[in-house]
mmCIF file of C-alpha atoms in Angstrom:
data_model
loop_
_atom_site.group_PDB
_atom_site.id
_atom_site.type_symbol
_atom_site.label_atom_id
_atom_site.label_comp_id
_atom_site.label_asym_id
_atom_site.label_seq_id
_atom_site.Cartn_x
_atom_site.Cartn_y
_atom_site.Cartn_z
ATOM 1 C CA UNK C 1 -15.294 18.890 5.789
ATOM 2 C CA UNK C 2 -11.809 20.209 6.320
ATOM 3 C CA UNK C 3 -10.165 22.489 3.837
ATOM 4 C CA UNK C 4 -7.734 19.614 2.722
ATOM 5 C CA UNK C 5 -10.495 17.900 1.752
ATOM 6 C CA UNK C 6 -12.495 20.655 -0.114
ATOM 7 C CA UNK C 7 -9.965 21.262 -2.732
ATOM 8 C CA UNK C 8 -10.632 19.357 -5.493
ATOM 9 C CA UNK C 9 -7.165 17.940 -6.567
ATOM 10 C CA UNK C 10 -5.553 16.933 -10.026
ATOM 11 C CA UNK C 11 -4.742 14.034 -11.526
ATOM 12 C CA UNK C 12 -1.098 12.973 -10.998
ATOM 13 C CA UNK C 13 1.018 12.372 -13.069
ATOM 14 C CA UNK C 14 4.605 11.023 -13.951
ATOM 15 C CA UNK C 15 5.514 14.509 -16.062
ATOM 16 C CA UNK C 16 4.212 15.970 -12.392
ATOM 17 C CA UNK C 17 6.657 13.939 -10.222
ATOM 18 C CA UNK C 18 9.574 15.292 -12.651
ATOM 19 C CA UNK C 19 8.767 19.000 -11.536
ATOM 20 C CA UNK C 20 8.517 17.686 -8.033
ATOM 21 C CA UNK C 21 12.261 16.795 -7.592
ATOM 22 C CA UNK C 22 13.243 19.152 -10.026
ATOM 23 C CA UNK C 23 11.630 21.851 -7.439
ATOM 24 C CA UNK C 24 12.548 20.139 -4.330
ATOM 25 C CA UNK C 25 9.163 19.292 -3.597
ATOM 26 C CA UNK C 26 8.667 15.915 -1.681
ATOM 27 C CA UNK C 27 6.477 13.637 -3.492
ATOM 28 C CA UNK C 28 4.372 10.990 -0.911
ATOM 29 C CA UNK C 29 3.802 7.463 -1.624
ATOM 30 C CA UNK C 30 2.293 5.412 0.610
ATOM 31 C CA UNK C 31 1.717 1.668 0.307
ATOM 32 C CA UNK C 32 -2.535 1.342 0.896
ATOM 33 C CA UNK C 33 -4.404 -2.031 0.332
ATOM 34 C CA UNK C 34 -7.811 -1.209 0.615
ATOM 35 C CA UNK C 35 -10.915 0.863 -0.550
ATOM 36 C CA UNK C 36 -11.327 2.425 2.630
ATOM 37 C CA UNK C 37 -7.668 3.800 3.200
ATOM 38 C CA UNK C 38 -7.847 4.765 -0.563
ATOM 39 C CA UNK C 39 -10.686 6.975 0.161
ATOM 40 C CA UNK C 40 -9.103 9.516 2.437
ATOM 41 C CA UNK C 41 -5.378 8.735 1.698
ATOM 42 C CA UNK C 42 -6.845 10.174 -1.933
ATOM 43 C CA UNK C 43 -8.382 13.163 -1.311
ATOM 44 C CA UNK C 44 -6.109 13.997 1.114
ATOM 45 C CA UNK C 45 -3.232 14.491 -1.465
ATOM 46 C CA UNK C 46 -0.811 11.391 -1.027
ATOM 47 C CA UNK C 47 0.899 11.288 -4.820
ATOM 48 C CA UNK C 48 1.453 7.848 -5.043
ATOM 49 C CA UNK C 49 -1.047 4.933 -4.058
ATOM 50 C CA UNK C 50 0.641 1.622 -3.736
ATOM 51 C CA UNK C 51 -1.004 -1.458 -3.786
ATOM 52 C CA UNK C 52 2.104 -3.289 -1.623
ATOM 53 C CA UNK C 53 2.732 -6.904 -1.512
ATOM 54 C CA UNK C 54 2.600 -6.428 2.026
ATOM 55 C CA UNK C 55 -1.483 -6.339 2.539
ATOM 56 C CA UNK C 56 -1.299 -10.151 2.009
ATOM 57 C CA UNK C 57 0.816 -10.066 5.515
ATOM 58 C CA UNK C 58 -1.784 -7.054 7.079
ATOM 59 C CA UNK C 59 -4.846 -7.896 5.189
ATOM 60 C CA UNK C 60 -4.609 -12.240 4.804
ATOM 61 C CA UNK C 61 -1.854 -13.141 7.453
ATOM 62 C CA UNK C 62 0.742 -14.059 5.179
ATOM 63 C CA UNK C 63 4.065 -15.168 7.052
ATOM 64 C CA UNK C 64 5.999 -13.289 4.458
ATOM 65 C CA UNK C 65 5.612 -11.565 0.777
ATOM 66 C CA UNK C 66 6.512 -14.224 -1.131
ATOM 67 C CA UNK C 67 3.421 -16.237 -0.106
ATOM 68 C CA UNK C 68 1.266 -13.405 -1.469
ATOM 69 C CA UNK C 69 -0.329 -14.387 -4.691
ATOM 70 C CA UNK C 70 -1.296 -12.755 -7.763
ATOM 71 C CA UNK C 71 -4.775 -12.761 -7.235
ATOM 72 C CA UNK C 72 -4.766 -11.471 -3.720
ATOM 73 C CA UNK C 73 -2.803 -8.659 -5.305
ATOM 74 C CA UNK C 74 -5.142 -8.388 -7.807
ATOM 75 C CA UNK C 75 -8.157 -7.796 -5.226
ATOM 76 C CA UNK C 76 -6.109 -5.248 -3.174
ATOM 77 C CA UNK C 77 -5.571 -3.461 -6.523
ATOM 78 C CA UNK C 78 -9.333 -3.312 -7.779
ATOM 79 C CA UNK C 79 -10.137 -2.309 -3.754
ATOM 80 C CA UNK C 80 -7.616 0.604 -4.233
ATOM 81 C CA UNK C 81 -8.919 1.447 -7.828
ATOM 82 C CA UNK C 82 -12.283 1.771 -6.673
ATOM 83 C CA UNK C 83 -10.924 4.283 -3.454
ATOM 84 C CA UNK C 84 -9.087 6.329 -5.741
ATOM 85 C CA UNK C 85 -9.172 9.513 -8.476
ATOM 86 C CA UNK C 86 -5.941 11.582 -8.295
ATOM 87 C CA UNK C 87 -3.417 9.551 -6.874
ATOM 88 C CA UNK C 88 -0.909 7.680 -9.595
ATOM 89 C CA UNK C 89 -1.811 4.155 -8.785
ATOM 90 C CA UNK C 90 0.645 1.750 -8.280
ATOM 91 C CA UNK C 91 1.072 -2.173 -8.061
ATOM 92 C CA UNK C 92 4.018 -4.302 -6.206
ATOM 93 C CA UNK C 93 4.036 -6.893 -8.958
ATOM 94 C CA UNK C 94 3.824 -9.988 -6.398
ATOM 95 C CA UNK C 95 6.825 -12.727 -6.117
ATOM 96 C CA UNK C 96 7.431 -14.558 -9.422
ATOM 97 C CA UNK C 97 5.003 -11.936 -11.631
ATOM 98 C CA UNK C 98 7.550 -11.090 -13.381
ATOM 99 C CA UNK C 99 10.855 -12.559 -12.845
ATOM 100 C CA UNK C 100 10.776 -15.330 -15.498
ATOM 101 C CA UNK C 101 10.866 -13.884 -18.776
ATOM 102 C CA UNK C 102 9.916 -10.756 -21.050
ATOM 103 C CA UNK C 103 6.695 -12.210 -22.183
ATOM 104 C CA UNK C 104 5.342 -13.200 -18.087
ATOM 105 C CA UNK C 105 6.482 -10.162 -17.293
ATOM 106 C CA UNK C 106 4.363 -8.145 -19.777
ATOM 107 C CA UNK C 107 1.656 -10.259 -19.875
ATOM 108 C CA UNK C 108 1.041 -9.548 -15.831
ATOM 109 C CA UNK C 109 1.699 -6.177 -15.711
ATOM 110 C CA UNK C 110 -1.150 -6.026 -18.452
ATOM 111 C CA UNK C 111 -3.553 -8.354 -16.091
ATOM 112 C CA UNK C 112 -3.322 -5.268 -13.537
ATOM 113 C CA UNK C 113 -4.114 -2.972 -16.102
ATOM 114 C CA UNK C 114 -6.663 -4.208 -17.668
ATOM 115 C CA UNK C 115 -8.527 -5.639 -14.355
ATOM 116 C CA UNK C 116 -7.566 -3.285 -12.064
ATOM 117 C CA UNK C 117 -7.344 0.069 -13.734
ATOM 118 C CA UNK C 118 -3.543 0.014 -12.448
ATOM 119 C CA UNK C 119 -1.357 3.291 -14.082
ATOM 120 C CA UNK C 120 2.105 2.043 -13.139
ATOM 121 C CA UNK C 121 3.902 -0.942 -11.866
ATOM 122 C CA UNK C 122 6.304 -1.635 -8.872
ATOM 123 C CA UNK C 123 9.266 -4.443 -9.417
ATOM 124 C CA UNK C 124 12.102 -5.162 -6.810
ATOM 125 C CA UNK C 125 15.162 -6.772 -7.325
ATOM 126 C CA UNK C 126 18.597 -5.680 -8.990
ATOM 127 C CA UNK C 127 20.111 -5.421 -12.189
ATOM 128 C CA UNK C 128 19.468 -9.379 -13.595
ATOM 129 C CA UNK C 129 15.832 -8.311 -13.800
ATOM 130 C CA UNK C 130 15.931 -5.250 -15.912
ATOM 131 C CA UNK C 131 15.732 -7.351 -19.040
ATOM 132 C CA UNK C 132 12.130 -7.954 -17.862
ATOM 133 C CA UNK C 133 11.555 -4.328 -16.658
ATOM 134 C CA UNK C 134 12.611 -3.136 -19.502
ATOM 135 C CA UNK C 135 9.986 -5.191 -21.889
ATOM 136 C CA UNK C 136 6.988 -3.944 -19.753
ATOM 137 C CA UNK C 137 8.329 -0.577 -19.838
ATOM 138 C CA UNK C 138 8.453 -0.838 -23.713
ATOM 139 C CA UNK C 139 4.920 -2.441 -23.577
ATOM 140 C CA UNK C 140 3.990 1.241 -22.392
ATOM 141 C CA UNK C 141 3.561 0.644 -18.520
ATOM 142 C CA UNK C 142 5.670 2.470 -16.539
ATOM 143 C CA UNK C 143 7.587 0.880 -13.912
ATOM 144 C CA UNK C 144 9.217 2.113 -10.302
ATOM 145 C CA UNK C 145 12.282 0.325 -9.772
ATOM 146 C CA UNK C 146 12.577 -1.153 -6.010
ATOM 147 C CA UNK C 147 16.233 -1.625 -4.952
ATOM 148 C CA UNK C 148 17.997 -2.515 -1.533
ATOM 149 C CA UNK C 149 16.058 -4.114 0.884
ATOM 150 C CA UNK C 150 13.351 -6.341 -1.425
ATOM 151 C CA UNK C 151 11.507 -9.290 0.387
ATOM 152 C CA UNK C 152 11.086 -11.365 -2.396
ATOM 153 C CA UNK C 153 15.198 -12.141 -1.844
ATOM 154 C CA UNK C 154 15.698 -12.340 1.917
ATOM 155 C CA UNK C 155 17.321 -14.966 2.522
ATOM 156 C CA UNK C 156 19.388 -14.117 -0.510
ATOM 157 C CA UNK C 157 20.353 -10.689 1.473
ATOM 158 C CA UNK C 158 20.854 -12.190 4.488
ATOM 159 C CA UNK C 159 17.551 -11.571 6.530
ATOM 160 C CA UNK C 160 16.476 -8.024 6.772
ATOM 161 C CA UNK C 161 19.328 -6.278 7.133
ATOM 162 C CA UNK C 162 20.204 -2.655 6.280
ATOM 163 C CA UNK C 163 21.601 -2.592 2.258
ATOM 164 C CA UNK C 164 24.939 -0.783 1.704
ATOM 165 C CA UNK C 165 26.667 -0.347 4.820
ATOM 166 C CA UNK C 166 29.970 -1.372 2.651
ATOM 167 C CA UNK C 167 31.957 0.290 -0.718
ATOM 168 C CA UNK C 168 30.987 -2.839 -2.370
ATOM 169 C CA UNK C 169 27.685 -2.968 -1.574
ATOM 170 C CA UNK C 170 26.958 0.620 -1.751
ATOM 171 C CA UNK C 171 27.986 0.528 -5.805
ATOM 172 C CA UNK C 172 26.161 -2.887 -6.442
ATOM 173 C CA UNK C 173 22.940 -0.757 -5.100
ATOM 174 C CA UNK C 174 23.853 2.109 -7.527
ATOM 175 C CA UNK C 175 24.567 -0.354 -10.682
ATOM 176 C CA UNK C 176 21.478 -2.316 -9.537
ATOM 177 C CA UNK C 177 19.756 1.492 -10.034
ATOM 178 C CA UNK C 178 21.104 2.743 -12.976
ATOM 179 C CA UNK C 179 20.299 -0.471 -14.537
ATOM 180 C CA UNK C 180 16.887 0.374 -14.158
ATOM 181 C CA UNK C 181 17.158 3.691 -15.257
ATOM 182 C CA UNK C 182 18.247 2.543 -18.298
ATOM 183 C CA UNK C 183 15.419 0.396 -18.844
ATOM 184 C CA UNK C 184 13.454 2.951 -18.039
ATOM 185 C CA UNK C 185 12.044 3.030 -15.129
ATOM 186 C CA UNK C 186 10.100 6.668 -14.251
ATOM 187 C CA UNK C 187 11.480 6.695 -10.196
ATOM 188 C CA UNK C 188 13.680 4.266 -7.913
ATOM 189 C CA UNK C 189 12.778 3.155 -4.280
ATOM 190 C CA UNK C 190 15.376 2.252 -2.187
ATOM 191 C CA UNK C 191 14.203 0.109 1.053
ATOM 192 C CA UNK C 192 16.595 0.287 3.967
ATOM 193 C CA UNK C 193 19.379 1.700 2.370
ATOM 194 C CA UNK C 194 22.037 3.573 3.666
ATOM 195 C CA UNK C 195 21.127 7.388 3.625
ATOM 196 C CA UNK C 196 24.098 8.293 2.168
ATOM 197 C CA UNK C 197 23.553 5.908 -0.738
ATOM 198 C CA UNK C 198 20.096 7.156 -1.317
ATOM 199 C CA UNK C 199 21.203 10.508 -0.628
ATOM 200 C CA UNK C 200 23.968 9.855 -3.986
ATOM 201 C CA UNK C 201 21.339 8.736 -6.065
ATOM 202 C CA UNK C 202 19.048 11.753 -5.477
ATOM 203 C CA UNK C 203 21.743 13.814 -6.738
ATOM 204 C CA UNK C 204 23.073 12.090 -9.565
ATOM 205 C CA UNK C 205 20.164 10.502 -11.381
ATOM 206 C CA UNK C 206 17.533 12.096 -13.421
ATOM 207 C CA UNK C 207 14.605 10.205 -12.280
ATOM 208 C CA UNK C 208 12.810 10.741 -8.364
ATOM 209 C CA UNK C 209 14.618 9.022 -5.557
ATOM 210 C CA UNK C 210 11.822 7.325 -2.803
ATOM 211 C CA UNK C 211 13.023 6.357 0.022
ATOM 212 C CA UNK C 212 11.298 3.529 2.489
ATOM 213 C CA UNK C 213 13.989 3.501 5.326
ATOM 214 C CA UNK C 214 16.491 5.119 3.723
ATOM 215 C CA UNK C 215 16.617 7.987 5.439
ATOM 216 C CA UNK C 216 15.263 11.916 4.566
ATOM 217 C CA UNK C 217 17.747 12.945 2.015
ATOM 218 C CA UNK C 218 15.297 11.508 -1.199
ATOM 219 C CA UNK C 219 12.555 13.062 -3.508
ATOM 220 C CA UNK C 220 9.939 11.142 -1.769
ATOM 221 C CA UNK C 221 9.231 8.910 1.350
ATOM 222 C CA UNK C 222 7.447 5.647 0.753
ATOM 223 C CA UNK C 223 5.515 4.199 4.242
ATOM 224 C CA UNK C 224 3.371 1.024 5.279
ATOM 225 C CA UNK C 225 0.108 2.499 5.611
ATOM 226 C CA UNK C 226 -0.958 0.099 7.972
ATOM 227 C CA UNK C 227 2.470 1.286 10.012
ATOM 228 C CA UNK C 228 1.701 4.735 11.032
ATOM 229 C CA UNK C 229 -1.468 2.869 13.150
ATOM 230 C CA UNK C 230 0.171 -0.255 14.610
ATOM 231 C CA UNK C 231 -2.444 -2.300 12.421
ATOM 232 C CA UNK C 232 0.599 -4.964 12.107
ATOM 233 C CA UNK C 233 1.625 -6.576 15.887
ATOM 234 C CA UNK C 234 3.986 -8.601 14.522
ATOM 235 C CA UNK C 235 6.631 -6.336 13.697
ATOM 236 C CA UNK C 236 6.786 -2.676 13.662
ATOM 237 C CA UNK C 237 10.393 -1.741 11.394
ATOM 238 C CA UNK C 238 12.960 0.804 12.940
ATOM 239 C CA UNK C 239 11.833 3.008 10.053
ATOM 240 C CA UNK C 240 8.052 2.989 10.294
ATOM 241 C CA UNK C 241 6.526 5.830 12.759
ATOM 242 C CA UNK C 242 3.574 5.094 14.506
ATOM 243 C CA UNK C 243 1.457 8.324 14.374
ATOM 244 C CA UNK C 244 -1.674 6.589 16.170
ATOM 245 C CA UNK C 245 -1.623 3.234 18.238
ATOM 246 C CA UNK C 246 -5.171 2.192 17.252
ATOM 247 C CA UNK C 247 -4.886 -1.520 18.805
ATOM 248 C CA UNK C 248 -5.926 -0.061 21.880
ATOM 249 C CA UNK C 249 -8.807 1.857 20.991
ATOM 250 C CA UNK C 250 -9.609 -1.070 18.990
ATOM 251 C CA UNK C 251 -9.301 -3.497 21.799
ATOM 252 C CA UNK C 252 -11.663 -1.093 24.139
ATOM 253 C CA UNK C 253 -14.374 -0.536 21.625
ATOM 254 C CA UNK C 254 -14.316 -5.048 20.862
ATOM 255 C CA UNK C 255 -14.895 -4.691 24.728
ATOM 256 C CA UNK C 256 -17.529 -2.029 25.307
ATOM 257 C CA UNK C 257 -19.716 -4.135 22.206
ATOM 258 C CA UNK C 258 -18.932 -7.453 24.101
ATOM 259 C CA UNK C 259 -20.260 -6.015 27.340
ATOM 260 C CA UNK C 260 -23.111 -3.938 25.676
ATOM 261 C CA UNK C 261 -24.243 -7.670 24.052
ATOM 262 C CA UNK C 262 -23.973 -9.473 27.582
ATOM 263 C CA UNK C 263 -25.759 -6.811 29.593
ATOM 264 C CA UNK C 264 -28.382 -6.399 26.686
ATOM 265 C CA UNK C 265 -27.666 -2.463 26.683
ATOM 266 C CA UNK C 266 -26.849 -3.175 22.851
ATOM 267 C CA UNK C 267 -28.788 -2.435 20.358
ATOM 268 C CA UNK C 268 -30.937 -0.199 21.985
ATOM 269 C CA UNK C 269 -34.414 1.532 20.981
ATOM 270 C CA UNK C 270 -32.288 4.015 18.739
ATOM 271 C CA UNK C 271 -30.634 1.161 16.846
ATOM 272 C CA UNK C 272 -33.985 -0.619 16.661
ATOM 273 C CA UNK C 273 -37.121 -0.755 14.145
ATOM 274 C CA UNK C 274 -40.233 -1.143 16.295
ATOM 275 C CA UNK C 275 -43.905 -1.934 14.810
ATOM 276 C CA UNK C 276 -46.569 0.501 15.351
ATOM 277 C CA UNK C 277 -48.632 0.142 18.479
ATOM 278 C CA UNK C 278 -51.957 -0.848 16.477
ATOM 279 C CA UNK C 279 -49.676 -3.269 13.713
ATOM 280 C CA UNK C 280 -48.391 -4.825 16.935
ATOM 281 C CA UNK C 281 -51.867 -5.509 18.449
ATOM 282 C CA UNK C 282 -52.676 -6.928 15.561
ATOM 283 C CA UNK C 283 -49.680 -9.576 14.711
ATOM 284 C CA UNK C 284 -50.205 -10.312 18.939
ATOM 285 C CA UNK C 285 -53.785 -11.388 17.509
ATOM 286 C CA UNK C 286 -53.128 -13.156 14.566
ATOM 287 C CA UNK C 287 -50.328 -15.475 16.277
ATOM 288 C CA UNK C 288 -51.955 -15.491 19.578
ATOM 289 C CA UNK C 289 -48.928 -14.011 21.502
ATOM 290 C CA UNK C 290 -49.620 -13.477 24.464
ATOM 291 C CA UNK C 291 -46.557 -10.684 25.770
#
């Protein structure tokens, strides 16, 4: 066992990520969908665990996010629950969780509470939807605001496009974030945002600045687990690093067990339960095998 994984971490917190940007520490979030990932992504020290809309594209082979429903969510969230001791635990409330009134929005958030252990919620969009951020924030669950690029409003935006390239659009994003900080949302995560506009909002407001695209100027980086392997061919964004291409090794080991089966090298006499020489005698006997 490395030494990373000897040290017995600490809970996170929210009062934790505070001292993190005031400190210029970089907090980690990193958008996991499974118990597996959870496992090592945990003990490794990643601060924020989020169960991302996007495992219903990696995981289920959704065409988009908005086709991800609340129950797939709600598995991804109970995998990652189960994976997980220290990080803060997130969920991406999925497309139309929350959007429709006060009372949907509280009563949801609660669901992934309740069934999935969940310690804080994720909601994109702008400043029309604070009214409902605000009432599950007031409910007592704390919520991560998601501004600039958010999926659930493509076509909306444009296609996915970079946010805040413009004056105008650069202070919508801000209003669209101090909106949520005053219904207050704990941290903002600005997807695909100009760095400069992330960078402002690092500076000026009181809460930790994540950035997912939006350059290296922020409190915190958000990634696509699944990203830093390649684990989605359809599209890899500009801002995702790959740190390991597993498709290969994936496609050469599906190959080597393919061959193995044909040429009847796999399983072999170490993967294999054999009876004992005298039980085998015997059962030969008793069904008059003759081998």
């Amino acid at each position: 066992m490395s030494e990373a994984t000897s040290i017995k971490r600490k809970k996170v917190t929210i009062p934790q990520l505070f001292q993190k940007k005031l400190k210029g520490e970089q907090i980690t979030q990193l958008a996991v969908y499974d118990y597996a990932n959870a496992r090592v992504a945990d003990r490794l020290g990643v601060d924020i665990l989020c169960v991302s809309d996007t495992g219903g594209m990696v995981l289920f082979g959704h065409p988009n996010t908005t086709a991800v429903t609340f129950e797939e969510v709600m598995l991804m969230a109970q995998a990652v629950d189960r994976g997980s001791q220290y990080g803060l635990r997130m969920v991406d409330m999925p497309y139309m969780s929350f959007h429709l009134s006060p009372q949907q929005a509280v009563d949801n958030a609660a669901q992934f509470v309740h069934r999935a252990n969940a310690e804080v919620m994720k909601c994109e969009g702008n400043q029309h939807h604070c009214k409902n951020i605000e009432a599950i924030v007031k409910a007592g669950i704390p919520v991560q605001g998601h501004i600039g690029i958010t999926p659930m409003r493509m076509p909306q935006l444009g296609g996915f496009t970079a946010q805040g390239k413009t004056v105008d659009r650069a202070k919508e994003l801000i209003d669209d974030a101090l909106a949520m900080v005053d219904a207050g949302c704990f941290s903002i995560m600005c997807e695909v945002c100009t760095s400069e506009v992330c960078e402002y909002l690092t500076e000026t407001l009181p809460i930790p600045v994540i950035s997912l695209g939006s350059g290296n100027k922020a409190d915190g980086v958000h990634i696509i687990g699944s990203d830093l392997f390649h684990l989605y061919e359809p599209h890899v964004p500009r801002h995702s690093k790959i740190y390991e291409d597993l498709i290969p090794i994936m496609e050469r080991v599906y190959k080597e067990y393919m061959d193995d089966v044909q040429n009847h090298t796999y399983p072999g006499p170490e993967h294999t339960v054999f009876m004992k020489p005298e039980v085998l005698a015997e059962f030969k006997k008793a069904m008059d095998w003759n081998k």
